[in-house]
mmCIF file with all atom_site columns, C-alpha atoms in Angstrom:
data_model
loop_
_atom_site.group_PDB
_atom_site.id
_atom_site.type_symbol
_atom_site.label_atom_id
_atom_site.label_alt_id
_atom_site.label_comp_id
_atom_site.label_asym_id
_atom_site.label_entity_id
_atom_site.label_seq_id
_atom_site.pdbx_PDB_ins_code
_atom_site.Cartn_x
_atom_site.Cartn_y
_atom_site.Cartn_z
_atom_site.occupancy
_atom_site.B_iso_or_equiv
_atom_site.pdbx_formal_charge
_atom_site.auth_seq_id
_atom_site.auth_comp_id
_atom_site.auth_asym_id
_atom_site.auth_atom_id
_atom_site.pdbx_PDB_model_num
ATOM 1  C CA . MET A 1 1  ? 24.459  19.393  2.395   1.00 60.00 ? 1  MET A CA 1
ATOM 2  C CA . SER A 1 2  ? 22.078  19.009  -0.718  1.00 74.00 ? 2  SER A CA 1
ATOM 3  C CA . ALA A 1 3  ? 18.552  18.436  -0.449  1.00 75.00 ? 3  ALA A CA 1
ATOM 4  C CA . PRO A 1 4  ? 17.192  15.113  -0.895  1.00 78.00 ? 4  PRO A CA 1
ATOM 5  C CA . ALA A 1 5  ? 16.150  13.998  -4.588  1.00 79.00 ? 5  ALA A CA 1
ATOM 6  C CA . PRO A 1 6  ? 12.311  14.177  -4.758  1.00 80.00 ? 6  PRO A CA 1
ATOM 7  C CA . ARG A 1 7  ? 10.527  10.619  -4.810  1.00 82.00 ? 7  ARG A CA 1
ATOM 8  C CA . PRO A 1 8  ? 9.308   9.542   -7.798  1.00 80.00 ? 8  PRO A CA 1
ATOM 9  C CA . SER A 1 9  ? 5.377   8.790   -8.085  1.00 85.00 ? 9  SER A CA 1
ATOM 10 C CA . TYR A 1 10 ? 3.426   6.392   -9.925  1.00 84.00 ? 10 TYR A CA 1
ATOM 11 C CA . ALA A 1 11 ? 1.520   9.310   -11.968 1.00 88.00 ? 11 ALA A CA 1
ATOM 12 C CA . ALA A 1 12 ? 5.366   10.171  -13.384 1.00 87.00 ? 12 ALA A CA 1
ATOM 13 C CA . PHE A 1 13 ? 5.731   6.587   -13.986 1.00 85.00 ? 13 PHE A CA 1
ATOM 14 C CA . PHE A 1 14 ? 2.404   5.990   -15.954 1.00 87.00 ? 14 PHE A CA 1
ATOM 15 C CA . ARG A 1 15 ? 3.415   8.926   -18.217 1.00 90.00 ? 15 ARG A CA 1
ATOM 16 C CA . ILE A 1 16 ? 6.370   7.367   -19.683 1.00 89.00 ? 16 ILE A CA 1
ATOM 17 C CA . PRO A 1 17 ? 4.961   6.014   -23.043 1.00 92.00 ? 17 PRO A CA 1
ATOM 18 C CA . HIS A 1 18 ? 3.778   2.103   -22.982 1.00 92.00 ? 18 HIS A CA 1
ATOM 19 C CA . THR A 1 19 ? 4.234   1.668   -19.312 1.00 92.00 ? 19 THR A CA 1
ATOM 20 C CA . ARG A 1 20 ? 0.402   1.646   -18.573 1.00 92.00 ? 20 ARG A CA 1
ATOM 21 C CA . HIS A 1 21 ? -0.187  -1.177  -21.191 1.00 93.00 ? 21 HIS A CA 1
ATOM 22 C CA . THR A 1 22 ? 2.941   -3.167  -19.824 1.00 93.00 ? 22 THR A CA 1
ATOM 23 C CA . PHE A 1 23 ? 2.003   -2.760  -16.286 1.00 92.00 ? 23 PHE A CA 1
ATOM 24 C CA . THR A 1 24 ? -1.830  -4.019  -16.955 1.00 92.00 ? 24 THR A CA 1
ATOM 25 C CA . ALA A 1 25 ? -0.537  -7.149  -18.700 1.00 93.00 ? 25 ALA A CA 1
ATOM 26 C CA . ALA A 1 26 ? 1.935   -7.937  -16.157 1.00 92.00 ? 26 ALA A CA 1
ATOM 27 C CA . LEU A 1 27 ? -0.771  -7.468  -13.412 1.00 90.00 ? 27 LEU A CA 1
ATOM 28 C CA . ILE A 1 28 ? -3.179  -9.529  -15.125 1.00 90.00 ? 28 ILE A CA 1
ATOM 29 C CA . GLY A 1 29 ? -0.636  -12.152 -15.975 1.00 89.00 ? 29 GLY A CA 1
ATOM 30 C CA . ARG A 1 30 ? 0.291   -12.348 -12.101 1.00 90.00 ? 30 ARG A CA 1
ATOM 31 C CA . LEU A 1 31 ? -3.181  -12.790 -10.907 1.00 86.00 ? 31 LEU A CA 1
ATOM 32 C CA . SER A 1 32 ? -3.055  -16.338 -11.707 1.00 83.00 ? 32 SER A CA 1
ATOM 33 C CA . TYR A 1 33 ? -0.263  -16.778 -9.202  1.00 85.00 ? 33 TYR A CA 1
ATOM 34 C CA . GLY A 1 34 ? -2.678  -15.959 -6.412  1.00 83.00 ? 34 GLY A CA 1
ATOM 35 C CA . MET A 1 35 ? -5.075  -18.477 -7.473  1.00 87.00 ? 35 MET A CA 1
ATOM 36 C CA . VAL A 1 36 ? -2.716  -21.384 -7.475  1.00 89.00 ? 36 VAL A CA 1
ATOM 37 C CA . SER A 1 37 ? -3.053  -22.162 -3.722  1.00 89.00 ? 37 SER A CA 1
ATOM 38 C CA . LEU A 1 38 ? -6.914  -21.807 -3.857  1.00 90.00 ? 38 LEU A CA 1
ATOM 39 C CA . ALA A 1 39 ? -7.017  -23.967 -6.864  1.00 90.00 ? 39 ALA A CA 1
ATOM 40 C CA . VAL A 1 40 ? -4.880  -26.618 -5.291  1.00 91.00 ? 40 VAL A CA 1
ATOM 41 C CA . MET A 1 41 ? -6.712  -26.560 -2.036  1.00 92.00 ? 41 MET A CA 1
ATOM 42 C CA . LEU A 1 42 ? -10.022 -27.209 -3.809  1.00 93.00 ? 42 LEU A CA 1
ATOM 43 C CA . SER A 1 43 ? -8.548  -29.868 -5.923  1.00 94.00 ? 43 SER A CA 1
ATOM 44 C CA . VAL A 1 44 ? -7.447  -31.688 -2.752  1.00 93.00 ? 44 VAL A CA 1
ATOM 45 C CA . THR A 1 45 ? -10.452 -31.193 -0.987  1.00 94.00 ? 45 THR A CA 1
ATOM 46 C CA . GLU A 1 46 ? -12.422 -32.505 -3.892  1.00 93.00 ? 46 GLU A CA 1
ATOM 47 C CA . ALA A 1 47 ? -10.203 -35.509 -4.405  1.00 94.00 ? 47 ALA A CA 1
ATOM 48 C CA . THR A 1 48 ? -10.139 -36.594 -0.549  1.00 93.00 ? 48 THR A CA 1
ATOM 49 C CA . GLY A 1 49 ? -13.412 -35.399 0.853   1.00 86.00 ? 49 GLY A CA 1
ATOM 50 C CA . SER A 1 50 ? -11.214 -33.747 3.684   1.00 76.00 ? 50 SER A CA 1
#
């Protein structure tokens, strides 16, 4: 029986060229998705008063 393959780490991933910049850009771009529900709720509250 062979030994299990070692699990890759984030440190190994970020050593690959250009991954840090790509990951950061994707993270910043996706932050807006989490804000959509808050923006909708605040807009509805402002428009309806409840």
